PDB file of C-alpha atoms in Angstrom:
ATOM      1  CA  MET A   1     157.035 212.053  58.190  1.00  0.00           C
ATOM      2  CA  ASP A   2     158.837 214.356  60.654  1.00  0.00           C
ATOM      3  CA  ARG A   3     155.559 215.931  61.790  1.00  0.00           C
ATOM      4  CA  LEU A   4     154.030 212.436  62.046  1.00  0.00           C
ATOM      5  CA  GLU A   5     156.819 211.294  64.349  1.00  0.00           C
ATOM      6  CA  GLN A   6     156.502 214.506  66.352  1.00  0.00           C
ATOM      7  CA  LEU A   7     152.803 213.879  66.803  1.00  0.00           C
ATOM      8  CA  ARG A   8     153.551 210.296  67.832  1.00  0.00           C
ATOM      9  CA  ASN A   9     156.005 211.554  70.472  1.00  0.00           C
ATOM     10  CA  GLU A  10     153.475 214.064  71.813  1.00  0.00           C
ATOM     11  CA  LEU A  11     150.827 211.372  72.226  1.00  0.00           C
ATOM     12  CA  ILE A  12     153.079 208.653  73.614  1.00  0.00           C
ATOM     13  CA  TYR A  13     155.900 210.322  75.538  1.00  0.00           C
ATOM     14  CA  GLU A  14     154.287 213.590  76.613  1.00  0.00           C
ATOM     15  CA  GLY A  15     151.164 211.724  77.658  1.00  0.00           C
ATOM     16  CA  ARG A  16     148.532 214.159  76.391  1.00  0.00           C
ATOM     17  CA  PRO A  17     145.157 212.670  75.382  1.00  0.00           C
ATOM     18  CA  MET A  18     144.211 212.327  71.717  1.00  0.00           C
ATOM     19  CA  THR A  19     141.670 214.751  70.279  1.00  0.00           C
ATOM     20  CA  GLU A  20     139.565 214.909  67.123  1.00  0.00           C
ATOM     21  CA  GLN A  21     142.032 217.452  65.744  1.00  0.00           C
ATOM     22  CA  ASP A  22     144.840 214.926  66.232  1.00  0.00           C
ATOM     23  CA  VAL A  23     142.868 212.315  64.300  1.00  0.00           C
ATOM     24  CA  GLU A  24     142.285 214.733  61.415  1.00  0.00           C
ATOM     25  CA  GLU A  25     145.949 215.700  61.378  1.00  0.00           C
ATOM     26  CA  LEU A  26     146.975 212.050  61.467  1.00  0.00           C
ATOM     27  CA  LYS A  27     144.714 211.371  58.512  1.00  0.00           C
ATOM     28  CA  LYS A  28     146.274 214.150  56.443  1.00  0.00           C
ATOM     29  CA  LEU A  29     149.825 213.152  57.341  1.00  0.00           C
ATOM     30  CA  ILE A  30     149.253 209.450  56.619  1.00  0.00           C
ATOM     31  CA  TYR A  31     147.778 209.972  53.163  1.00  0.00           C
ATOM     32  CA  SER A  32     150.136 212.775  52.152  1.00  0.00           C
ATOM     33  CA  GLY A  33     153.227 212.177  50.033  1.00  0.00           C
ATOM     34  CA  ASP A  34     153.447 208.576  48.836  1.00  0.00           C
ATOM     35  CA  GLY A  35     150.445 207.556  50.914  1.00  0.00           C
ATOM     36  CA  MET A  36     150.281 204.707  53.388  1.00  0.00           C
ATOM     37  CA  SER A  37     153.504 202.705  53.996  1.00  0.00           C
ATOM     38  CA  MET A  38     154.881 200.087  56.379  1.00  0.00           C
ATOM     39  CA  ALA A  39     156.708 202.763  58.391  1.00  0.00           C
ATOM     40  CA  LYS A  40     153.466 204.684  58.853  1.00  0.00           C
ATOM     41  CA  GLY A  41     151.701 201.444  59.713  1.00  0.00           C
ATOM     42  CA  ASN A  42     154.249 200.706  62.440  1.00  0.00           C
ATOM     43  CA  LEU A  43     153.751 204.226  63.793  1.00  0.00           C
ATOM     44  CA  LEU A  44     149.972 203.757  63.861  1.00  0.00           C
ATOM     45  CA  PHE A  45     150.352 200.515  65.794  1.00  0.00           C
ATOM     46  CA  GLU A  46     152.588 202.291  68.340  1.00  0.00           C
ATOM     47  CA  ILE A  47     150.037 205.073  68.826  1.00  0.00           C
ATOM     48  CA  LYS A  48     147.216 202.520  69.075  1.00  0.00           C
ATOM     49  CA  GLU A  49     148.980 200.580  71.839  1.00  0.00           C
ATOM     50  CA  HIS A  50     149.269 203.779  73.868  1.00  0.00           C
ATOM     51  CA  VAL A  51     145.809 205.318  73.401  1.00  0.00           C
ATOM     52  CA  LYS A  52     143.580 202.214  73.222  1.00  0.00           C
ATOM     53  CA  SER A  53     143.055 202.068  77.002  1.00  0.00           C
ATOM     54  CA  ASN A  54     142.155 205.777  77.273  1.00  0.00           C
ATOM     55  CA  LYS A  55     138.380 206.231  77.292  1.00  0.00           C
ATOM     56  CA  LYS A  56     138.774 209.779  75.956  1.00  0.00           C
ATOM     57  CA  THR A  57     140.331 208.543  72.719  1.00  0.00           C
ATOM     58  CA  PRO A  58     137.983 209.490  69.834  1.00  0.00           C
ATOM     59  CA  SER A  59     136.254 206.580  68.132  1.00  0.00           C
ATOM     60  CA  SER A  60     137.278 208.104  64.803  1.00  0.00           C
ATOM     61  CA  PHE A  61     140.875 207.045  65.490  1.00  0.00           C
ATOM     62  CA  LYS A  62     139.845 203.407  65.508  1.00  0.00           C
ATOM     63  CA  ARG A  63     138.161 203.864  62.133  1.00  0.00           C
ATOM     64  CA  LEU A  64     141.255 205.651  60.795  1.00  0.00           C
ATOM     65  CA  PHE A  65     143.501 202.885  62.120  1.00  0.00           C
ATOM     66  CA  ILE A  66     141.450 200.116  60.498  1.00  0.00           C
ATOM     67  CA  ASP A  67     141.004 201.921  57.161  1.00  0.00           C
ATOM     68  CA  SER A  68     144.662 202.941  56.883  1.00  0.00           C
ATOM     69  CA  ILE A  69     146.139 199.510  57.627  1.00  0.00           C
ATOM     70  CA  SER A  70     143.566 197.814  55.366  1.00  0.00           C
ATOM     71  CA  LYS A  71     144.365 200.227  52.534  1.00  0.00           C
ATOM     72  CA  TYR A  72     148.093 199.602  52.918  1.00  0.00           C
ATOM     73  CA  LEU A  73     147.577 195.834  52.718  1.00  0.00           C
ATOM     74  CA  LEU A  74     144.889 195.665  50.029  1.00  0.00           C
ATOM     75  CA  GLU A  75     145.570 198.634  47.738  1.00  0.00           C
ATOM     76  CA  ASP A  76     149.263 198.176  47.005  1.00  0.00           C
ATOM     77  CA  GLU A  77     150.596 197.758  43.468  1.00  0.00           C
ATOM     78  CA  ASP A  78     152.209 194.336  44.007  1.00  0.00           C
ATOM     79  CA  SER A  79     149.125 192.435  45.187  1.00  0.00           C
ATOM     80  CA  PRO A  80     145.969 194.570  44.906  1.00  0.00           C
ATOM     81  CA  GLY A  81     143.026 193.040  46.709  1.00  0.00           C
ATOM     82  CA  ARG A  82     145.191 190.296  48.147  1.00  0.00           C
ATOM     83  CA  ILE A  83     147.480 189.858  51.148  1.00  0.00           C
ATOM     84  CA  ASP A  84     150.827 188.325  50.223  1.00  0.00           C
ATOM     85  CA  ASN A  85     153.024 186.361  52.631  1.00  0.00           C
ATOM     86  CA  GLU A  86     155.231 189.306  53.558  1.00  0.00           C
ATOM     87  CA  GLU A  87     152.242 191.495  54.401  1.00  0.00           C
ATOM     88  CA  ALA A  88     150.585 188.704  56.391  1.00  0.00           C
ATOM     89  CA  GLN A  89     153.755 188.095  58.417  1.00  0.00           C
ATOM     90  CA  TRP A  90     154.127 191.821  59.118  1.00  0.00           C
ATOM     91  CA  LEU A  91     150.530 192.139  60.312  1.00  0.00           C
ATOM     92  CA  ARG A  92     150.767 189.016  62.479  1.00  0.00           C
ATOM     93  CA  ALA A  93     154.000 190.305  64.033  1.00  0.00           C
ATOM     94  CA  ARG A  94     152.445 193.708  64.783  1.00  0.00           C
ATOM     95  CA  ILE A  95     149.291 192.178  66.266  1.00  0.00           C
ATOM     96  CA  GLN A  96     151.238 189.847  68.544  1.00  0.00           C
ATOM     97  CA  TYR A  97     153.990 192.345  69.380  1.00  0.00           C
ATOM     98  CA  ILE A  98     152.466 192.992  72.812  1.00  0.00           C
ATOM     99  CA  SER A  99     150.919 189.486  72.945  1.00  0.00           C
ATOM    100  CA  GLU A 100     147.455 191.022  73.303  1.00  0.00           C
ATOM    101  CA  TYR A 101     144.606 190.733  70.824  1.00  0.00           C
ATOM    102  CA  ASP A 102     142.519 193.862  71.439  1.00  0.00           C
ATOM    103  CA  SER A 103     139.351 195.183  69.798  1.00  0.00           C
ATOM    104  CA  TYR A 104     141.390 197.236  67.324  1.00  0.00           C
ATOM    105  CA  ASP A 105     143.187 194.138  66.077  1.00  0.00           C
ATOM    106  CA  ARG A 106     140.015 192.042  66.020  1.00  0.00           C
ATOM    107  CA  ASP A 107     138.070 194.617  63.985  1.00  0.00           C
ATOM    108  CA  LEU A 108     141.046 195.146  61.667  1.00  0.00           C
ATOM    109  CA  VAL A 109     141.366 191.443  60.903  1.00  0.00           C
ATOM    110  CA  GLU A 110     137.611 191.125  60.409  1.00  0.00           C
ATOM    111  CA  ASN A 111     137.611 194.073  57.990  1.00  0.00           C
ATOM    112  CA  ILE A 112     140.467 192.515  56.004  1.00  0.00           C
ATOM    113  CA  ARG A 113     138.669 189.172  55.948  1.00  0.00           C
ATOM    114  CA  LYS A 114     135.629 190.812  54.357  1.00  0.00           C
ATOM    115  CA  LYS A 115     137.497 192.869  51.764  1.00  0.00           C
ATOM    116  CA  SER A 116     140.419 190.653  50.772  1.00  0.00           C
ATOM    117  CA  ILE A 117     140.264 188.058  48.001  1.00  0.00           C
ATOM    118  CA  ASN A 118     142.321 185.714  50.153  1.00  0.00           C
ATOM    119  CA  PHE A 119     142.833 185.367  53.890  1.00  0.00           C
ATOM    120  CA  PRO A 120     146.178 183.838  54.959  1.00  0.00           C
ATOM    121  CA  LYS A 121     145.919 181.192  57.641  1.00  0.00           C
ATOM    122  CA  ILE A 122     148.646 182.922  59.653  1.00  0.00           C
ATOM    123  CA  LEU A 123     146.133 185.678  60.488  1.00  0.00           C
ATOM    124  CA  GLU A 124     143.698 183.257  62.112  1.00  0.00           C
ATOM    125  CA  GLN A 125     143.665 184.268  65.741  1.00  0.00           C
ATOM    126  CA  LYS A 126     143.200 181.620  68.421  1.00  0.00           C
ATOM    127  CA  SER A 127     141.892 182.067  71.925  1.00  0.00           C
ATOM    128  CA  LYS A 128     144.232 182.315  74.896  1.00  0.00           C
ATOM    129  CA  ARG A 129     143.146 178.886  76.118  1.00  0.00           C
ATOM    130  CA  THR A 130     143.870 177.337  72.739  1.00  0.00           C
ATOM    131  CA  ARG A 131     147.294 178.983  72.540  1.00  0.00           C
ATOM    132  CA  ALA A 132     148.108 177.875  76.102  1.00  0.00           C
ATOM    133  CA  PHE A 133     147.053 174.296  75.356  1.00  0.00           C
ATOM    134  CA  GLU A 134     149.070 174.244  72.123  1.00  0.00           C
ATOM    135  CA  HIS A 135     152.105 175.572  74.007  1.00  0.00           C
ATOM    136  CA  VAL A 136     151.803 172.754  76.553  1.00  0.00           C
ATOM    137  CA  LEU A 137     151.194 170.242  73.767  1.00  0.00           C
ATOM    138  CA  TYR A 138     154.257 171.417  71.869  1.00  0.00           C
ATOM    139  CA  SER A 139     156.348 171.252  75.040  1.00  0.00           C
ATOM    140  CA  THR A 140     155.536 167.542  75.415  1.00  0.00           C
ATOM    141  CA  ARG A 141     158.100 166.894  72.669  1.00  0.00           C
ATOM    142  CA  TYR A 142     160.716 167.174  75.411  1.00  0.00           C
ATOM    143  CA  LEU A 143     159.444 163.838  76.733  1.00  0.00           C
ATOM    144  CA  SER A 144     161.343 162.276  73.836  1.00  0.00           C
ATOM    145  CA  ILE A 145     164.546 163.090  75.739  1.00  0.00           C
ATOM    146  CA  LEU A 146     163.751 159.969  77.796  1.00  0.00           C
ATOM    147  CA  ALA A 147     163.986 157.883  74.629  1.00  0.00           C
ATOM    148  CA  VAL A 148     167.243 159.630  73.681  1.00  0.00           C
ATOM    149  CA  VAL A 149     168.894 159.050  77.072  1.00  0.00           C
ATOM    150  CA  GLY A 150     167.580 155.491  77.293  1.00  0.00           C
ATOM    151  CA  SER A 151     168.882 154.652  73.810  1.00  0.00           C
ATOM    152  CA  LEU A 152     172.328 156.110  74.467  1.00  0.00           C
ATOM    153  CA  VAL A 153     172.689 154.391  77.862  1.00  0.00           C
ATOM    154  CA  SER A 154     171.584 151.087  76.315  1.00  0.00           C
ATOM    155  CA  SER A 155     174.066 151.635  73.495  1.00  0.00           C
ATOM    156  CA  VAL A 156     176.918 152.134  75.958  1.00  0.00           C
ATOM    157  CA  ALA A 157     175.918 148.936  77.780  1.00  0.00           C
ATOM    158  CA  LEU A 158     175.876 146.986  74.501  1.00  0.00           C
ATOM    159  CA  PHE A 159     179.271 148.342  73.454  1.00  0.00           C
ATOM    160  CA  LEU A 160     180.698 147.247  76.806  1.00  0.00           C
ATOM    161  CA  ARG A 161     179.080 143.832  76.410  1.00  0.00           C
ATOM    162  CA  GLY A 162     180.521 143.489  72.904  1.00  0.00           C
ATOM    163  CA  CYS A 163     183.977 144.420  74.158  1.00  0.00           C
ATOM    164  CA  MET A 164     183.655 141.806  76.905  1.00  0.00           C
ATOM    165  CA  VAL A 165     182.768 139.144  74.326  1.00  0.00           C
ATOM    166  CA  VAL A 166     185.795 140.100  72.198  1.00  0.00           C
ATOM    167  CA  PHE A 167     188.073 140.123  75.251  1.00  0.00           C
ATOM    168  CA  GLU A 168     186.845 136.707  76.426  1.00  0.00           C
ATOM    169  CA  SER A 169     187.283 135.241  72.956  1.00  0.00           C
ATOM    170  CA  ILE A 170     190.844 136.532  72.641  1.00  0.00           C
ATOM    171  CA  ARG A 171     191.658 135.423  76.195  1.00  0.00           C
ATOM    172  CA  HIS A 172     190.490 131.851  75.516  1.00  0.00           C
ATOM    173  CA  PHE A 173     192.461 131.824  72.287  1.00  0.00           C
ATOM    174  CA  PHE A 174     195.726 132.739  74.010  1.00  0.00           C
ATOM    175  CA  ILE A 175     195.033 130.305  76.852  1.00  0.00           C
ATOM    176  CA  ASP A 176     194.717 127.523  74.281  1.00  0.00           C
ATOM    177  CA  LEU A 177     197.987 128.602  72.693  1.00  0.00           C
ATOM    178  CA  ALA A 178     199.708 128.682  76.090  1.00  0.00           C
ATOM    179  CA  ARG A 179     198.575 125.102  76.723  1.00  0.00           C
ATOM    180  CA  GLY A 180     200.379 124.078  73.607  1.00  0.00           C
ATOM    181  CA  GLU A 181     197.346 122.990  71.681  1.00  0.00           C
ATOM    182  CA  VAL A 182     198.319 122.556  68.071  1.00  0.00           C
ATOM    183  CA  ASP A 183     194.785 123.200  66.787  1.00  0.00           C
ATOM    184  CA  PRO A 184     193.006 125.773  68.970  1.00  0.00           C
ATOM    185  CA  ASN A 185     189.240 126.049  68.672  1.00  0.00           C
ATOM    186  CA  TYR A 186     189.120 128.627  65.893  1.00  0.00           C
ATOM    187  CA  GLU A 187     185.455 127.988  65.130  1.00  0.00           C
ATOM    188  CA  LYS A 188     184.342 128.903  68.634  1.00  0.00           C
ATOM    189  CA  MET A 189     186.424 132.073  68.505  1.00  0.00           C
ATOM    190  CA  PHE A 190     184.913 132.923  65.137  1.00  0.00           C
ATOM    191  CA  GLU A 191     181.365 132.463  66.458  1.00  0.00           C
ATOM    192  CA  GLU A 192     182.064 134.684  69.446  1.00  0.00           C
ATOM    193  CA  LEU A 193     183.534 137.442  67.273  1.00  0.00           C
ATOM    194  CA  VAL A 194     180.533 137.306  64.950  1.00  0.00           C
ATOM    195  CA  SER A 195     178.319 137.607  68.031  1.00  0.00           C
ATOM    196  CA  SER A 196     180.250 140.729  69.069  1.00  0.00           C
ATOM    197  CA  VAL A 197     179.689 142.249  65.624  1.00  0.00           C
ATOM    198  CA  ASP A 198     175.963 141.590  66.067  1.00  0.00           C
ATOM    199  CA  ILE A 199     176.023 143.358  69.434  1.00  0.00           C
ATOM    200  CA  PHE A 200     177.977 146.343  68.069  1.00  0.00           C
ATOM    201  CA  LEU A 201     175.573 146.742  65.155  1.00  0.00           C
ATOM    202  CA  PHE A 202     172.561 146.839  67.443  1.00  0.00           C
ATOM    203  CA  ALA A 203     174.374 149.389  69.619  1.00  0.00           C
ATOM    204  CA  LEU A 204     174.768 151.535  66.492  1.00  0.00           C
ATOM    205  CA  VAL A 205     171.022 151.219  65.858  1.00  0.00           C
ATOM    206  CA  LEU A 206     170.378 152.700  69.297  1.00  0.00           C
ATOM    207  CA  ILE A 207     172.804 155.572  68.677  1.00  0.00           C
ATOM    208  CA  ILE A 208     171.168 156.411  65.347  1.00  0.00           C
ATOM    209  CA  PHE A 209     167.743 156.250  66.983  1.00  0.00           C
ATOM    210  CA  GLY A 210     168.807 158.518  69.850  1.00  0.00           C
ATOM    211  CA  VAL A 211     170.474 161.109  67.618  1.00  0.00           C
ATOM    212  CA  GLY A 212     167.573 161.039  65.159  1.00  0.00           C
ATOM    213  CA  VAL A 213     164.903 161.499  67.820  1.00  0.00           C
ATOM    214  CA  TYR A 214     166.876 164.388  69.358  1.00  0.00           C
ATOM    215  CA  GLU A 215     167.196 166.209  66.025  1.00  0.00           C
ATOM    216  CA  LEU A 216     163.570 165.612  65.056  1.00  0.00           C
ATOM    217  CA  PHE A 217     161.857 166.469  68.348  1.00  0.00           C
ATOM    218  CA  ILE A 218     164.262 168.600  70.408  1.00  0.00           C
ATOM    219  CA  THR A 219     166.659 170.675  68.288  1.00  0.00           C
ATOM    220  CA  LYS A 220     169.353 170.451  65.657  1.00  0.00           C
ATOM    221  CA  ILE A 221     172.790 169.392  66.876  1.00  0.00           C
ATOM    222  CA  ASP A 222     175.164 172.360  66.462  1.00  0.00           C
ATOM    223  CA  PRO A 223     178.397 170.404  65.747  1.00  0.00           C
ATOM    224  CA  VAL A 224     176.542 168.437  63.090  1.00  0.00           C
ATOM    225  CA  GLU A 225     175.152 171.589  61.483  1.00  0.00           C
ATOM    226  CA  ARG A 226     178.593 173.241  61.391  1.00  0.00           C
ATOM    227  CA  GLU A 227     180.043 170.256  59.534  1.00  0.00           C
ATOM    228  CA  ASN A 228     177.085 169.675  57.259  1.00  0.00           C
ATOM    229  CA  ASP A 229     179.194 168.829  54.219  1.00  0.00           C
ATOM    230  CA  THR A 230     181.366 166.254  55.944  1.00  0.00           C
ATOM    231  CA  ARG A 231     178.978 164.549  58.341  1.00  0.00           C
ATOM    232  CA  PRO A 232     178.062 160.923  57.585  1.00  0.00           C
ATOM    233  CA  SER A 233     174.820 160.180  55.803  1.00  0.00           C
ATOM    234  CA  TRP A 234     173.274 158.472  58.831  1.00  0.00           C
ATOM    235  CA  LEU A 235     173.428 161.808  60.683  1.00  0.00           C
ATOM    236  CA  ARG A 236     171.514 163.651  57.948  1.00  0.00           C
ATOM    237  CA  ILE A 237     168.112 163.172  59.526  1.00  0.00           C
ATOM    238  CA  SER A 238     165.499 165.768  58.605  1.00  0.00           C
ATOM    239  CA  SER A 239     162.336 163.654  58.772  1.00  0.00           C
ATOM    240  CA  VAL A 240     160.913 160.444  60.179  1.00  0.00           C
ATOM    241  CA  ASP A 241     161.488 158.808  56.775  1.00  0.00           C
ATOM    242  CA  ASP A 242     165.220 159.587  57.000  1.00  0.00           C
ATOM    243  CA  LEU A 243     165.309 158.065  60.483  1.00  0.00           C
ATOM    244  CA  LYS A 244     163.495 154.927  59.311  1.00  0.00           C
ATOM    245  CA  SER A 245     165.819 154.608  56.325  1.00  0.00           C
ATOM    246  CA  SER A 246     168.973 154.882  58.465  1.00  0.00           C
ATOM    247  CA  LEU A 247     167.641 152.434  61.033  1.00  0.00           C
ATOM    248  CA  GLY A 248     166.461 150.028  58.340  1.00  0.00           C
ATOM    249  CA  LYS A 249     169.890 149.803  56.726  1.00  0.00           C
ATOM    250  CA  VAL A 250     171.618 148.984  60.010  1.00  0.00           C
ATOM    251  CA  ILE A 251     168.893 146.532  61.047  1.00  0.00           C
ATOM    252  CA  LEU A 252     169.316 144.802  57.693  1.00  0.00           C
ATOM    253  CA  MET A 253     173.017 144.386  58.458  1.00  0.00           C
ATOM    254  CA  VAL A 254     172.097 142.975  61.881  1.00  0.00           C
ATOM    255  CA  LEU A 255     169.869 140.384  60.198  1.00  0.00           C
ATOM    256  CA  ILE A 256     172.591 139.436  57.717  1.00  0.00           C
ATOM    257  CA  VAL A 257     175.056 138.946  60.565  1.00  0.00           C
ATOM    258  CA  ALA A 258     172.431 136.934  62.451  1.00  0.00           C
ATOM    259  CA  PHE A 259     171.940 134.762  59.381  1.00  0.00           C
ATOM    260  CA  PHE A 260     175.700 134.207  59.141  1.00  0.00           C
ATOM    261  CA  LYS A 261     175.874 133.439  62.857  1.00  0.00           C
ATOM    262  CA  HIS A 262     173.016 130.962  62.527  1.00  0.00           C
ATOM    263  CA  THR A 263     174.801 129.089  59.750  1.00  0.00           C
ATOM    264  CA  LEU A 264     177.887 128.732  61.941  1.00  0.00           C
ATOM    265  CA  GLU A 265     175.914 127.356  64.864  1.00  0.00           C
ATOM    266  CA  LEU A 266     174.268 124.616  62.817  1.00  0.00           C
ATOM    267  CA  SER A 267     176.336 121.462  62.753  1.00  0.00           C
ATOM    268  CA  LYS A 268     176.135 118.891  59.983  1.00  0.00           C
ATOM    269  CA  GLU A 269     174.058 116.569  62.187  1.00  0.00           C
ATOM    270  CA  GLN A 270     171.602 119.348  63.011  1.00  0.00           C
ATOM    271  CA  TRP A 271     171.481 120.815  59.551  1.00  0.00           C
ATOM    272  CA  GLU A 272     168.096 122.448  58.915  1.00  0.00           C
ATOM    273  CA  PRO A 273     168.155 124.037  55.482  1.00  0.00           C
ATOM    274  CA  ILE A 274     164.466 124.988  55.689  1.00  0.00           C
ATOM    275  CA  THR A 275     165.214 127.253  58.685  1.00  0.00           C
ATOM    276  CA  LEU A 276     167.958 129.057  56.792  1.00  0.00           C
ATOM    277  CA  LEU A 277     165.668 129.351  53.806  1.00  0.00           C
ATOM    278  CA  TYR A 278     162.953 131.013  55.883  1.00  0.00           C
ATOM    279  CA  LEU A 279     165.494 133.386  57.448  1.00  0.00           C
ATOM    280  CA  SER A 280     167.023 134.325  54.101  1.00  0.00           C
ATOM    281  CA  ILE A 281     163.563 134.931  52.572  1.00  0.00           C
ATOM    282  CA  GLY A 282     162.691 137.205  55.502  1.00  0.00           C
ATOM    283  CA  ILE A 283     165.895 139.183  55.017  1.00  0.00           C
ATOM    284  CA  LEU A 284     165.229 139.553  51.289  1.00  0.00           C
ATOM    285  CA  LEU A 285     161.693 140.786  51.957  1.00  0.00           C
ATOM    286  CA  ILE A 286     162.962 143.363  54.449  1.00  0.00           C
ATOM    287  CA  ALA A 287     165.604 144.539  51.957  1.00  0.00           C
ATOM    288  CA  ALA A 288     162.947 144.842  49.235  1.00  0.00           C
ATOM    289  CA  ALA A 289     160.670 146.820  51.554  1.00  0.00           C
ATOM    290  CA  LEU A 290     163.521 149.209  52.408  1.00  0.00           C
ATOM    291  CA  TYR A 291     164.337 149.657  48.726  1.00  0.00           C
ATOM    292  CA  LEU A 292     160.730 150.403  47.782  1.00  0.00           C
ATOM    293  CA  THR A 293     160.338 152.825  50.691  1.00  0.00           C
ATOM    294  CA  HIS A 294     163.539 154.633  49.759  1.00  0.00           C
ATOM    295  CA  LYS A 295     162.535 154.809  46.101  1.00  0.00           C
ATOM    296  CA  SER A 296     159.014 156.118  46.767  1.00  0.00           C
ATOM    297  CA  GLY A 297     160.377 158.689  49.200  1.00  0.00           C
ATOM    298  CA  HIS A 298     162.669 160.186  46.539  1.00  0.00           C
ATOM    299  CA  GLU A 299     160.229 160.161  43.626  1.00  0.00           C
ATOM    300  CA  GLY A 300     158.526 163.369  44.702  1.00  0.00           C
ATOM    301  CA  GLU A 301     161.737 165.235  45.466  1.00  0.00           C
ATOM    302  CA  GLU A 302     162.866 167.954  43.090  1.00  0.00           C
ATOM    303  CA  PRO A 303     166.373 167.611  41.684  1.00  0.00           C
ATOM    304  CA  ALA A 304     169.088 169.725  43.218  1.00  0.00           C
ATOM    305  CA  GLU A 305     170.222 172.856  41.401  1.00  0.00           C
ATOM    306  CA  GLY A 306     173.491 171.253  40.291  1.00  0.00           C
ATOM    307  CA  GLU A 307     171.721 168.147  39.032  1.00  0.00           C
ATOM    308  CA  GLU A 308     169.112 170.230  37.209  1.00  0.00           C
ATOM    309  CA  ALA A 309     171.796 172.352  35.561  1.00  0.00           C
ATOM    310  CA  ALA A 310     173.724 169.271  34.521  1.00  0.00           C
ATOM    311  CA  LYS A 311     170.541 167.782  33.071  1.00  0.00           C
ATOM    312  CA  GLU A 312     169.830 170.949  31.064  1.00  0.00           C
ATOM    313  CA  GLU A 313     173.405 171.093  29.817  1.00  0.00           C
ATOM    314  CA  LYS A 314     173.178 167.462  28.720  1.00  0.00           C
ATOM    315  CA  GLU A 315     169.955 168.151  26.825  1.00  0.00           C
TER     316      GLU A 315
END
């Protein structure tokens, strides 16, 4: 390995051109000892990056490069004839190390495709135009920041509006007391406070939506990740289903409060039981839909390690 590194240094750092004798010596050094390895593969990639643009580089080096890397990937003891995930990730990292897909890499991948039993999808090479388009397409996720900011600003406005409703209700209550009214209008105060609860709940929906969209499309929130064990369940959003579940629970509470508010607003003379019946049926249907969605979403999940161990111990 020392002579191999010395030869690498002569070709790369001293700048002398590669000869046929160098290729033959490389071949002997690579297959000597324990044979081809990842360290030798990395060294070959380094030499290739330096000599590939030199027209005087012997064509035999390209053949040696392709054969050696292919043999390392396909003739190992762990997965003979196949490329496992670790090998595929290593090769993809080496190919894209300089962000250039040259003829050496293209012929190497094509040779592996022909000889390997499998061909990992990670080795599929896309054109520069495709990669550029996908980069732009992936960057469009930052447009969701508009939804995040809009939701949070709307939430602040609703919280302020709810506080104003509470303040006005309390102010009217104390004004009535100051006038000496023996029986202040408690029912009106109660309706206003229920309305404020409705407003606060919808403000919470907007916060959950904003936080969920940020975590799903932008990045994970660091303070939340650091306190993973203690954060509330509505902040544990790892998929769109989690976001829908969290939103659905709060929206269900909003509907229940709206139902309660509607019952308070109906006087005995204007009593419309059919309206309340329709509203209650709608709420029940929404609750059933949320339950079924939550249940179907957890059926395919594997039990946690603690739960599985407890189950085995019980059996």
